[in-house]
Amino acid sequence: MVQNNHSMEKRKDGFLIDKDEDQKDFIFGIRPIMEALNADREIDKILVNKELKGDLLKELLAIAKEKKLPVTKVPDTKLNRITRKNHQGVIAYISSIAYASWENVVDSTFTKGEAPLILMLDRVTDVRNFGAIARTAEVAGVHGIIIPEKSSAQINSDAVKTSAGALNFLPVSRVRNLYYTLKDLKKSGLKVVGVTEKTDRMMYAADLTTPTVLVMGSEEDGVSDELLGLCDEFVKVPVHGQIESLNVSVATGIVIYEAIRQRKQADS
C-alpha cells in the first residue's frame, strides 16, 4: 500500500495550506477557499467534486466565475489522492506568482518605444519545461508569456524553481481562450508567427524585428490547428540529426534568440 506523505504549513497571510509530494501548494474546504478568493489570493484553478451540491458551493462558484477562475468538476477519488484531509469536495491550487494583463504588457512595451516580443504557449503542460522556457525568455528580454487557463502547466513552486526565479520578474498572462486572445493581439498590431514542423520555411526567413507573437505548441501535438489558422506566417527550427524534434523548451529558446539576434542587428 502506497502512502502519500503530506504536511500542513501556515502561510504568512494566515491561510492553512497542504503540500503534497510534488510541492504543489493548495487550500481546501469551501469557506477557506471563499476567504482566499475574497482576499484576492492568486488561484491557479479550483477542483470540485462533480457530485457536490449546495448553496454554499453555488456562492463559491459565483465568486470563481466573477474572478474568471477555471473550475473543473472531478471525481471525489481524485480529490482524495491530492489530500487525505477533510477537503469538503473542493480544492484550490495557489499560484506562486501574480498574473499580468497582456494588454498592459503590450501597451507598456509600445510606450517605451520597443517592439513587443510575446510568447504564447499552447498546451505546454510540463512544469519543468515551462520553468525552463520562462528562464530563457526572461534572460533574453521577452516582454511576456501568455498561457491558457486550462491545459497548461501549473505555476507552482517547482515552476518558479526551474525558472531560477525568472517567473518573479517575467509577466505571465493567463487567458480563458488563446484563440480570441490571438485575434486581439493581431488587432493590437502584432504579427503572429507559428513555430511548427508543418512548414518548410526556416525561422531565419521570418522578420522577427516587428511586434511579434511567437506561438509554441506541446511536444506531443504541436500548435493546434485552430491557432495555426490565425498565424500570419509559419517557421520551423532547423534539425539536421537523426532525431527529428527538439524538447519544447530548447526549441523555444532557439527561436527566441533568433528574434533577439535580428533585433540587435537591426539596431546596430
PDB file of C-alpha atoms in Angstrom:
ATOM      1  CA  MET A   1       0.000   0.000   0.000  1.00  0.00           C
ATOM      2  CA  VAL A   2       1.461   3.302  -1.079  1.00  0.00           C
ATOM      3  CA  GLN A   3       1.016   6.245   1.239  1.00  0.00           C
ATOM      4  CA  ASN A   4       1.421   9.887   0.306  1.00  0.00           C
ATOM      5  CA  ASN A   5       3.294  11.990   2.829  1.00  0.00           C
ATOM      6  CA  HIS A   6       1.502  15.284   3.437  1.00  0.00           C
ATOM      7  CA  SER A   7       2.372  18.128   5.745  1.00  0.00           C
ATOM      8  CA  MET A   8       0.499  21.210   6.814  1.00  0.00           C
ATOM      9  CA  GLU A   9       2.017  24.652   6.597  1.00  0.00           C
ATOM     10  CA  LYS A  10       0.729  28.068   7.614  1.00  0.00           C
ATOM     11  CA  ARG A  11       1.421  30.909   5.184  1.00  0.00           C
ATOM     12  CA  LYS A  12       2.342  34.419   6.265  1.00  0.00           C
ATOM     13  CA  ASP A  13      -1.143  35.558   5.282  1.00  0.00           C
ATOM     14  CA  GLY A  14      -2.672  33.107   7.765  1.00  0.00           C
ATOM     15  CA  PHE A  15      -4.088  30.603   5.278  1.00  0.00           C
ATOM     16  CA  LEU A  16      -3.541  26.932   6.037  1.00  0.00           C
ATOM     17  CA  ILE A  17      -2.244  25.005   3.050  1.00  0.00           C
ATOM     18  CA  ASP A  18      -1.391  21.408   2.352  1.00  0.00           C
ATOM     19  CA  LYS A  19       1.782  20.489   0.491  1.00  0.00           C
ATOM     20  CA  ASP A  20       1.859  17.212  -1.400  1.00  0.00           C
ATOM     21  CA  GLU A  21       4.887  15.252  -2.505  1.00  0.00           C
ATOM     22  CA  ASP A  22       5.239  17.419  -5.629  1.00  0.00           C
ATOM     23  CA  GLN A  23       5.328  20.608  -3.565  1.00  0.00           C
ATOM     24  CA  LYS A  24       2.099  21.930  -5.042  1.00  0.00           C
ATOM     25  CA  ASP A  25       0.502  24.438  -2.715  1.00  0.00           C
ATOM     26  CA  PHE A  26      -3.237  24.219  -2.270  1.00  0.00           C
ATOM     27  CA  ILE A  27      -6.010  25.041   0.152  1.00  0.00           C
ATOM     28  CA  PHE A  28      -9.187  23.056   0.715  1.00  0.00           C
ATOM     29  CA  GLY A  29     -12.678  23.441   2.102  1.00  0.00           C
ATOM     30  CA  ILE A  30     -15.390  25.714   0.724  1.00  0.00           C
ATOM     31  CA  ARG A  31     -15.173  28.525   3.297  1.00  0.00           C
ATOM     32  CA  PRO A  32     -11.337  28.738   3.373  1.00  0.00           C
ATOM     33  CA  ILE A  33     -11.294  28.918  -0.413  1.00  0.00           C
ATOM     34  CA  MET A  34     -14.003  31.607  -0.429  1.00  0.00           C
ATOM     35  CA  GLU A  35     -11.964  33.579   2.100  1.00  0.00           C
ATOM     36  CA  ALA A  36      -8.902  33.236  -0.118  1.00  0.00           C
ATOM     37  CA  LEU A  37     -10.856  34.427  -3.161  1.00  0.00           C
ATOM     38  CA  ASN A  38     -12.302  37.392  -1.283  1.00  0.00           C
ATOM     39  CA  ALA A  39      -8.783  38.254  -0.113  1.00  0.00           C
ATOM     40  CA  ASP A  40      -7.684  38.299  -3.783  1.00  0.00           C
ATOM     41  CA  ARG A  41      -5.272  35.392  -3.431  1.00  0.00           C
ATOM     42  CA  GLU A  42      -3.841  34.294  -6.800  1.00  0.00           C
ATOM     43  CA  ILE A  43      -5.578  30.998  -7.533  1.00  0.00           C
ATOM     44  CA  ASP A  44      -4.469  28.749 -10.398  1.00  0.00           C
ATOM     45  CA  LYS A  45      -7.524  26.510 -10.564  1.00  0.00           C
ATOM     46  CA  ILE A  46     -10.299  25.006  -8.461  1.00  0.00           C
ATOM     47  CA  LEU A  47     -11.221  21.327  -8.386  1.00  0.00           C
ATOM     48  CA  VAL A  48     -14.763  20.456  -7.296  1.00  0.00           C
ATOM     49  CA  ASN A  49     -16.315  17.057  -6.587  1.00  0.00           C
ATOM     50  CA  LYS A  50     -18.718  16.575  -9.501  1.00  0.00           C
ATOM     51  CA  GLU A  51     -21.372  15.183  -7.152  1.00  0.00           C
ATOM     52  CA  LEU A  52     -21.214  18.149  -4.761  1.00  0.00           C
ATOM     53  CA  LYS A  53     -24.241  20.449  -4.425  1.00  0.00           C
ATOM     54  CA  GLY A  54     -25.487  23.143  -2.082  1.00  0.00           C
ATOM     55  CA  ASP A  55     -25.988  26.884  -1.719  1.00  0.00           C
ATOM     56  CA  LEU A  56     -22.510  27.478  -0.310  1.00  0.00           C
ATOM     57  CA  LEU A  57     -20.961  25.784  -3.332  1.00  0.00           C
ATOM     58  CA  LYS A  58     -23.093  27.937  -5.635  1.00  0.00           C
ATOM     59  CA  GLU A  59     -21.764  31.005  -3.859  1.00  0.00           C
ATOM     60  CA  LEU A  60     -18.188  29.793  -4.295  1.00  0.00           C
ATOM     61  CA  LEU A  61     -18.723  29.062  -7.982  1.00  0.00           C
ATOM     62  CA  ALA A  62     -20.261  32.511  -8.483  1.00  0.00           C
ATOM     63  CA  ILE A  63     -17.183  34.165  -6.991  1.00  0.00           C
ATOM     64  CA  ALA A  64     -14.907  31.994  -9.135  1.00  0.00           C
ATOM     65  CA  LYS A  65     -16.882  32.930 -12.252  1.00  0.00           C
ATOM     66  CA  GLU A  66     -16.690  36.617 -11.388  1.00  0.00           C
ATOM     67  CA  LYS A  67     -12.933  36.338 -10.999  1.00  0.00           C
ATOM     68  CA  LYS A  68     -12.701  34.259 -14.199  1.00  0.00           C
ATOM     69  CA  LEU A  69     -11.040  31.332 -12.488  1.00  0.00           C
ATOM     70  CA  PRO A  70     -11.037  27.869 -14.089  1.00  0.00           C
ATOM     71  CA  VAL A  71     -13.200  25.338 -12.246  1.00  0.00           C
ATOM     72  CA  THR A  72     -13.001  21.629 -13.049  1.00  0.00           C
ATOM     73  CA  LYS A  73     -15.525  19.005 -11.906  1.00  0.00           C
ATOM     74  CA  VAL A  74     -13.693  15.815 -10.860  1.00  0.00           C
ATOM     75  CA  PRO A  75     -14.471  12.536  -9.054  1.00  0.00           C
ATOM     76  CA  ASP A  76     -14.061  12.566  -5.294  1.00  0.00           C
ATOM     77  CA  THR A  77     -11.340   9.919  -5.644  1.00  0.00           C
ATOM     78  CA  LYS A  78      -9.123  12.452  -7.410  1.00  0.00           C
ATOM     79  CA  LEU A  79      -9.501  14.910  -4.540  1.00  0.00           C
ATOM     80  CA  ASN A  80      -8.705  12.137  -2.060  1.00  0.00           C
ATOM     81  CA  ARG A  81      -5.491  11.401  -3.912  1.00  0.00           C
ATOM     82  CA  ILE A  82      -4.429  15.013  -3.525  1.00  0.00           C
ATOM     83  CA  THR A  83      -5.025  15.192   0.225  1.00  0.00           C
ATOM     84  CA  ARG A  84      -6.288  12.907   2.991  1.00  0.00           C
ATOM     85  CA  LYS A  85      -7.643  15.888   4.922  1.00  0.00           C
ATOM     86  CA  ASN A  86     -11.328  16.835   5.029  1.00  0.00           C
ATOM     87  CA  HIS A  87     -11.409  18.782   1.764  1.00  0.00           C
ATOM     88  CA  GLN A  88     -15.243  19.004   1.697  1.00  0.00           C
ATOM     89  CA  GLY A  89     -15.204  18.289  -2.018  1.00  0.00           C
ATOM     90  CA  VAL A  90     -13.239  21.394  -3.046  1.00  0.00           C
ATOM     91  CA  ILE A  91      -9.511  22.033  -3.530  1.00  0.00           C
ATOM     92  CA  ALA A  92      -7.890  25.199  -4.911  1.00  0.00           C
ATOM     93  CA  TYR A  93      -4.318  25.418  -6.145  1.00  0.00           C
ATOM     94  CA  ILE A  94      -2.497  28.610  -5.218  1.00  0.00           C
ATOM     95  CA  SER A  95      -0.336  30.266  -7.856  1.00  0.00           C
ATOM     96  CA  SER A  96       3.234  31.159  -6.938  1.00  0.00           C
ATOM     97  CA  ILE A  97       3.073  34.380  -8.973  1.00  0.00           C
ATOM     98  CA  ALA A  98       0.747  37.299  -9.640  1.00  0.00           C
ATOM     99  CA  TYR A  99      -0.628  37.256 -13.177  1.00  0.00           C
ATOM    100  CA  ALA A 100      -0.360  40.217 -15.515  1.00  0.00           C
ATOM    101  CA  SER A 101      -2.697  41.610 -18.153  1.00  0.00           C
ATOM    102  CA  TRP A 102      -1.282  41.042 -21.632  1.00  0.00           C
ATOM    103  CA  GLU A 103      -2.911  44.307 -22.738  1.00  0.00           C
ATOM    104  CA  ASN A 104      -0.891  46.205 -20.136  1.00  0.00           C
ATOM    105  CA  VAL A 105       2.287  44.379 -21.128  1.00  0.00           C
ATOM    106  CA  VAL A 106       1.843  45.240 -24.810  1.00  0.00           C
ATOM    107  CA  ASP A 107       0.823  48.853 -24.120  1.00  0.00           C
ATOM    108  CA  SER A 108       3.755  49.498 -21.780  1.00  0.00           C
ATOM    109  CA  THR A 109       6.190  47.981 -24.279  1.00  0.00           C
ATOM    110  CA  PHE A 110       4.913  50.217 -27.079  1.00  0.00           C
ATOM    111  CA  THR A 111       5.068  53.201 -24.699  1.00  0.00           C
ATOM    112  CA  LYS A 112       8.755  52.503 -24.097  1.00  0.00           C
ATOM    113  CA  GLY A 113       9.313  52.630 -27.848  1.00  0.00           C
ATOM    114  CA  GLU A 114      10.028  48.908 -28.127  1.00  0.00           C
ATOM    115  CA  ALA A 115       8.526  46.286 -30.427  1.00  0.00           C
ATOM    116  CA  PRO A 116       6.723  43.720 -28.244  1.00  0.00           C
ATOM    117  CA  LEU A 117       8.032  40.161 -28.332  1.00  0.00           C
ATOM    118  CA  ILE A 118       5.388  37.959 -26.747  1.00  0.00           C
ATOM    119  CA  LEU A 119       5.451  34.206 -26.258  1.00  0.00           C
ATOM    120  CA  MET A 120       2.216  32.193 -26.385  1.00  0.00           C
ATOM    121  CA  LEU A 121       2.350  28.607 -25.109  1.00  0.00           C
ATOM    122  CA  ASP A 122      -0.319  26.235 -26.415  1.00  0.00           C
ATOM    123  CA  ARG A 123      -0.830  23.153 -24.195  1.00  0.00           C
ATOM    124  CA  VAL A 124       2.647  23.159 -22.688  1.00  0.00           C
ATOM    125  CA  THR A 125       1.763  21.229 -19.553  1.00  0.00           C
ATOM    126  CA  ASP A 126       5.114  20.065 -18.180  1.00  0.00           C
ATOM    127  CA  VAL A 127       6.067  22.256 -15.223  1.00  0.00           C
ATOM    128  CA  ARG A 128       9.811  21.919 -15.740  1.00  0.00           C
ATOM    129  CA  ASN A 129       9.567  22.711 -19.447  1.00  0.00           C
ATOM    130  CA  PHE A 130       7.523  25.778 -18.615  1.00  0.00           C
ATOM    131  CA  GLY A 131      10.043  26.897 -15.991  1.00  0.00           C
ATOM    132  CA  ALA A 132      12.930  26.450 -18.411  1.00  0.00           C
ATOM    133  CA  ILE A 133      11.093  28.438 -21.096  1.00  0.00           C
ATOM    134  CA  ALA A 134      10.388  31.247 -18.630  1.00  0.00           C
ATOM    135  CA  ARG A 135      14.054  31.358 -17.603  1.00  0.00           C
ATOM    136  CA  THR A 136      15.247  31.718 -21.195  1.00  0.00           C
ATOM    137  CA  ALA A 137      12.523  34.240 -22.022  1.00  0.00           C
ATOM    138  CA  GLU A 138      13.360  36.481 -19.073  1.00  0.00           C
ATOM    139  CA  VAL A 139      17.119  36.367 -19.701  1.00  0.00           C
ATOM    140  CA  ALA A 140      16.652  37.111 -23.412  1.00  0.00           C
ATOM    141  CA  GLY A 141      14.292  40.030 -22.840  1.00  0.00           C
ATOM    142  CA  VAL A 142      10.940  38.629 -23.972  1.00  0.00           C
ATOM    143  CA  HIS A 143       8.242  41.027 -22.803  1.00  0.00           C
ATOM    144  CA  GLY A 144       5.690  38.464 -21.623  1.00  0.00           C
ATOM    145  CA  ILE A 145       4.254  34.951 -21.792  1.00  0.00           C
ATOM    146  CA  ILE A 146       0.616  34.060 -22.432  1.00  0.00           C
ATOM    147  CA  ILE A 147      -0.853  30.753 -21.258  1.00  0.00           C
ATOM    148  CA  PRO A 148      -4.388  29.311 -21.220  1.00  0.00           C
ATOM    149  CA  GLU A 149      -6.390  28.762 -18.042  1.00  0.00           C
ATOM    150  CA  LYS A 150      -6.682  25.077 -18.834  1.00  0.00           C
ATOM    151  CA  SER A 151      -4.247  22.619 -20.431  1.00  0.00           C
ATOM    152  CA  SER A 152      -1.232  24.495 -19.160  1.00  0.00           C
ATOM    153  CA  ALA A 153       1.499  23.831 -16.630  1.00  0.00           C
ATOM    154  CA  GLN A 154       0.619  24.811 -13.091  1.00  0.00           C
ATOM    155  CA  ILE A 155       2.758  27.715 -11.938  1.00  0.00           C
ATOM    156  CA  ASN A 156       3.803  26.326  -8.596  1.00  0.00           C
ATOM    157  CA  SER A 157       6.986  26.397  -6.545  1.00  0.00           C
ATOM    158  CA  ASP A 158       8.503  23.762  -8.859  1.00  0.00           C
ATOM    159  CA  ALA A 159       8.000  26.009 -11.894  1.00  0.00           C
ATOM    160  CA  VAL A 160       9.497  29.008 -10.092  1.00  0.00           C
ATOM    161  CA  LYS A 161      12.480  26.915  -9.003  1.00  0.00           C
ATOM    162  CA  THR A 162      13.071  25.574 -12.523  1.00  0.00           C
ATOM    163  CA  SER A 163      12.877  29.119 -13.882  1.00  0.00           C
ATOM    164  CA  ALA A 164      15.660  30.098 -11.448  1.00  0.00           C
ATOM    165  CA  GLY A 165      13.358  32.821 -10.152  1.00  0.00           C
ATOM    166  CA  ALA A 166      12.647  34.293 -13.595  1.00  0.00           C
ATOM    167  CA  LEU A 167       8.893  33.950 -13.004  1.00  0.00           C
ATOM    168  CA  ASN A 168       9.197  36.574 -10.297  1.00  0.00           C
ATOM    169  CA  PHE A 169      10.156  39.122 -12.956  1.00  0.00           C
ATOM    170  CA  LEU A 170       8.653  37.973 -16.263  1.00  0.00           C
ATOM    171  CA  PRO A 171       4.997  38.983 -16.822  1.00  0.00           C
ATOM    172  CA  VAL A 172       2.753  35.944 -17.317  1.00  0.00           C
ATOM    173  CA  SER A 173      -0.791  36.402 -18.577  1.00  0.00           C
ATOM    174  CA  ARG A 174      -3.401  33.689 -18.129  1.00  0.00           C
ATOM    175  CA  VAL A 175      -6.353  33.855 -20.523  1.00  0.00           C
ATOM    176  CA  ARG A 176      -9.537  31.873 -20.952  1.00  0.00           C
ATOM    177  CA  ASN A 177      -9.194  31.354 -24.696  1.00  0.00           C
ATOM    178  CA  LEU A 178      -5.953  31.551 -26.699  1.00  0.00           C
ATOM    179  CA  TYR A 179      -7.819  31.830 -29.994  1.00  0.00           C
ATOM    180  CA  TYR A 180      -9.667  35.047 -29.142  1.00  0.00           C
ATOM    181  CA  THR A 181      -6.616  36.456 -27.373  1.00  0.00           C
ATOM    182  CA  LEU A 182      -4.576  35.880 -30.505  1.00  0.00           C
ATOM    183  CA  LYS A 183      -7.199  37.704 -32.568  1.00  0.00           C
ATOM    184  CA  ASP A 184      -6.998  40.648 -30.159  1.00  0.00           C
ATOM    185  CA  LEU A 185      -3.198  40.634 -30.328  1.00  0.00           C
ATOM    186  CA  LYS A 186      -3.406  40.871 -34.112  1.00  0.00           C
ATOM    187  CA  LYS A 187      -5.788  43.836 -33.766  1.00  0.00           C
ATOM    188  CA  SER A 188      -3.196  45.437 -31.468  1.00  0.00           C
ATOM    189  CA  GLY A 189      -0.665  45.356 -34.290  1.00  0.00           C
ATOM    190  CA  LEU A 190       1.296  42.212 -33.503  1.00  0.00           C
ATOM    191  CA  LYS A 191       2.299  39.706 -36.139  1.00  0.00           C
ATOM    192  CA  VAL A 192       1.632  36.068 -35.241  1.00  0.00           C
ATOM    193  CA  VAL A 193       4.359  33.571 -36.056  1.00  0.00           C
ATOM    194  CA  GLY A 194       3.563  29.906 -35.529  1.00  0.00           C
ATOM    195  CA  VAL A 195       6.541  27.667 -34.832  1.00  0.00           C
ATOM    196  CA  THR A 196       5.617  24.319 -36.333  1.00  0.00           C
ATOM    197  CA  GLU A 197       7.120  21.325 -38.095  1.00  0.00           C
ATOM    198  CA  LYS A 198       4.291  21.574 -40.632  1.00  0.00           C
ATOM    199  CA  THR A 199       6.280  24.002 -42.788  1.00  0.00           C
ATOM    200  CA  ASP A 200       9.486  24.030 -44.824  1.00  0.00           C
ATOM    201  CA  ARG A 201      10.231  27.660 -44.003  1.00  0.00           C
ATOM    202  CA  MET A 202      13.144  28.126 -41.626  1.00  0.00           C
ATOM    203  CA  MET A 203      12.992  30.630 -38.771  1.00  0.00           C
ATOM    204  CA  TYR A 204      15.751  32.725 -40.395  1.00  0.00           C
ATOM    205  CA  ALA A 205      13.353  33.669 -43.204  1.00  0.00           C
ATOM    206  CA  ALA A 206      10.886  35.438 -40.917  1.00  0.00           C
ATOM    207  CA  ASP A 207      11.205  39.089 -39.929  1.00  0.00           C
ATOM    208  CA  LEU A 208      11.078  38.942 -36.137  1.00  0.00           C
ATOM    209  CA  THR A 209      12.046  42.579 -35.585  1.00  0.00           C
ATOM    210  CA  THR A 210       8.449  43.799 -35.777  1.00  0.00           C
ATOM    211  CA  PRO A 211       5.912  43.455 -32.920  1.00  0.00           C
ATOM    212  CA  THR A 212       5.588  39.674 -32.766  1.00  0.00           C
ATOM    213  CA  VAL A 213       3.806  36.849 -31.016  1.00  0.00           C
ATOM    214  CA  LEU A 214       5.680  33.534 -31.148  1.00  0.00           C
ATOM    215  CA  VAL A 215       3.264  30.620 -30.781  1.00  0.00           C
ATOM    216  CA  MET A 216       4.774  27.398 -29.443  1.00  0.00           C
ATOM    217  CA  GLY A 217       2.910  24.125 -29.032  1.00  0.00           C
ATOM    218  CA  SER A 218       3.301  20.982 -26.981  1.00  0.00           C
ATOM    219  CA  GLU A 219       5.856  18.353 -27.905  1.00  0.00           C
ATOM    220  CA  GLU A 220       3.104  15.792 -28.444  1.00  0.00           C
ATOM    221  CA  ASP A 221       0.663  17.781 -30.590  1.00  0.00           C
ATOM    222  CA  GLY A 222       2.412  21.000 -31.594  1.00  0.00           C
ATOM    223  CA  VAL A 223       0.377  24.156 -32.142  1.00  0.00           C
ATOM    224  CA  SER A 224      -3.341  23.455 -32.518  1.00  0.00           C
ATOM    225  CA  ASP A 225      -4.898  23.808 -35.954  1.00  0.00           C
ATOM    226  CA  GLU A 226      -7.220  26.471 -34.560  1.00  0.00           C
ATOM    227  CA  LEU A 227      -4.291  28.715 -33.626  1.00  0.00           C
ATOM    228  CA  LEU A 228      -2.349  27.870 -36.779  1.00  0.00           C
ATOM    229  CA  GLY A 229      -5.311  29.267 -38.709  1.00  0.00           C
ATOM    230  CA  LEU A 230      -4.634  32.699 -37.176  1.00  0.00           C
ATOM    231  CA  CYS A 231      -0.898  32.745 -37.826  1.00  0.00           C
ATOM    232  CA  ASP A 232       0.463  35.276 -40.300  1.00  0.00           C
ATOM    233  CA  GLU A 233       3.375  33.000 -41.118  1.00  0.00           C
ATOM    234  CA  PHE A 234       4.933  29.693 -40.126  1.00  0.00           C
ATOM    235  CA  VAL A 235       8.516  28.834 -39.345  1.00  0.00           C
ATOM    236  CA  LYS A 236      10.420  25.864 -38.008  1.00  0.00           C
ATOM    237  CA  VAL A 237      13.661  25.241 -36.177  1.00  0.00           C
ATOM    238  CA  PRO A 238      16.225  23.544 -38.443  1.00  0.00           C
ATOM    239  CA  VAL A 239      17.180  19.989 -37.472  1.00  0.00           C
ATOM    240  CA  HIS A 240      19.931  18.008 -39.191  1.00  0.00           C
ATOM    241  CA  GLY A 241      20.451  14.979 -36.975  1.00  0.00           C
ATOM    242  CA  GLN A 242      18.712  11.626 -36.764  1.00  0.00           C
ATOM    243  CA  ILE A 243      16.279  12.817 -34.096  1.00  0.00           C
ATOM    244  CA  GLU A 244      13.561  14.814 -35.801  1.00  0.00           C
ATOM    245  CA  SER A 245      12.389  17.038 -32.966  1.00  0.00           C
ATOM    246  CA  LEU A 246      13.613  19.108 -30.028  1.00  0.00           C
ATOM    247  CA  ASN A 247      12.423  19.481 -26.488  1.00  0.00           C
ATOM    248  CA  VAL A 248       9.889  22.348 -26.487  1.00  0.00           C
ATOM    249  CA  SER A 249      11.925  24.452 -24.059  1.00  0.00           C
ATOM    250  CA  VAL A 250      15.052  24.077 -26.200  1.00  0.00           C
ATOM    251  CA  ALA A 251      13.173  24.848 -29.423  1.00  0.00           C
ATOM    252  CA  THR A 252      11.578  27.904 -27.818  1.00  0.00           C
ATOM    253  CA  GLY A 253      14.959  29.180 -26.672  1.00  0.00           C
ATOM    254  CA  ILE A 254      16.407  28.833 -30.179  1.00  0.00           C
ATOM    255  CA  VAL A 255      13.565  30.817 -31.769  1.00  0.00           C
ATOM    256  CA  ILE A 256      13.683  33.484 -29.056  1.00  0.00           C
ATOM    257  CA  TYR A 257      17.372  34.082 -29.614  1.00  0.00           C
ATOM    258  CA  GLU A 258      16.908  34.248 -33.377  1.00  0.00           C
ATOM    259  CA  ALA A 259      14.427  37.068 -32.740  1.00  0.00           C
ATOM    260  CA  ILE A 260      16.899  38.780 -30.380  1.00  0.00           C
ATOM    261  CA  ARG A 261      19.715  38.362 -32.928  1.00  0.00           C
ATOM    262  CA  GLN A 262      17.605  40.020 -35.633  1.00  0.00           C
ATOM    263  CA  ARG A 263      16.601  42.876 -33.339  1.00  0.00           C
ATOM    264  CA  LYS A 264      20.177  43.538 -32.196  1.00  0.00           C
ATOM    265  CA  GLN A 265      21.337  43.516 -35.800  1.00  0.00           C
ATOM    266  CA  ALA A 266      18.573  45.926 -36.836  1.00  0.00           C
ATOM    267  CA  ASP A 267      19.547  48.342 -34.050  1.00  0.00           C
ATOM    268  CA  SER A 268      23.249  48.349 -34.928  1.00  0.00           C
TER     269      SER A 268
END
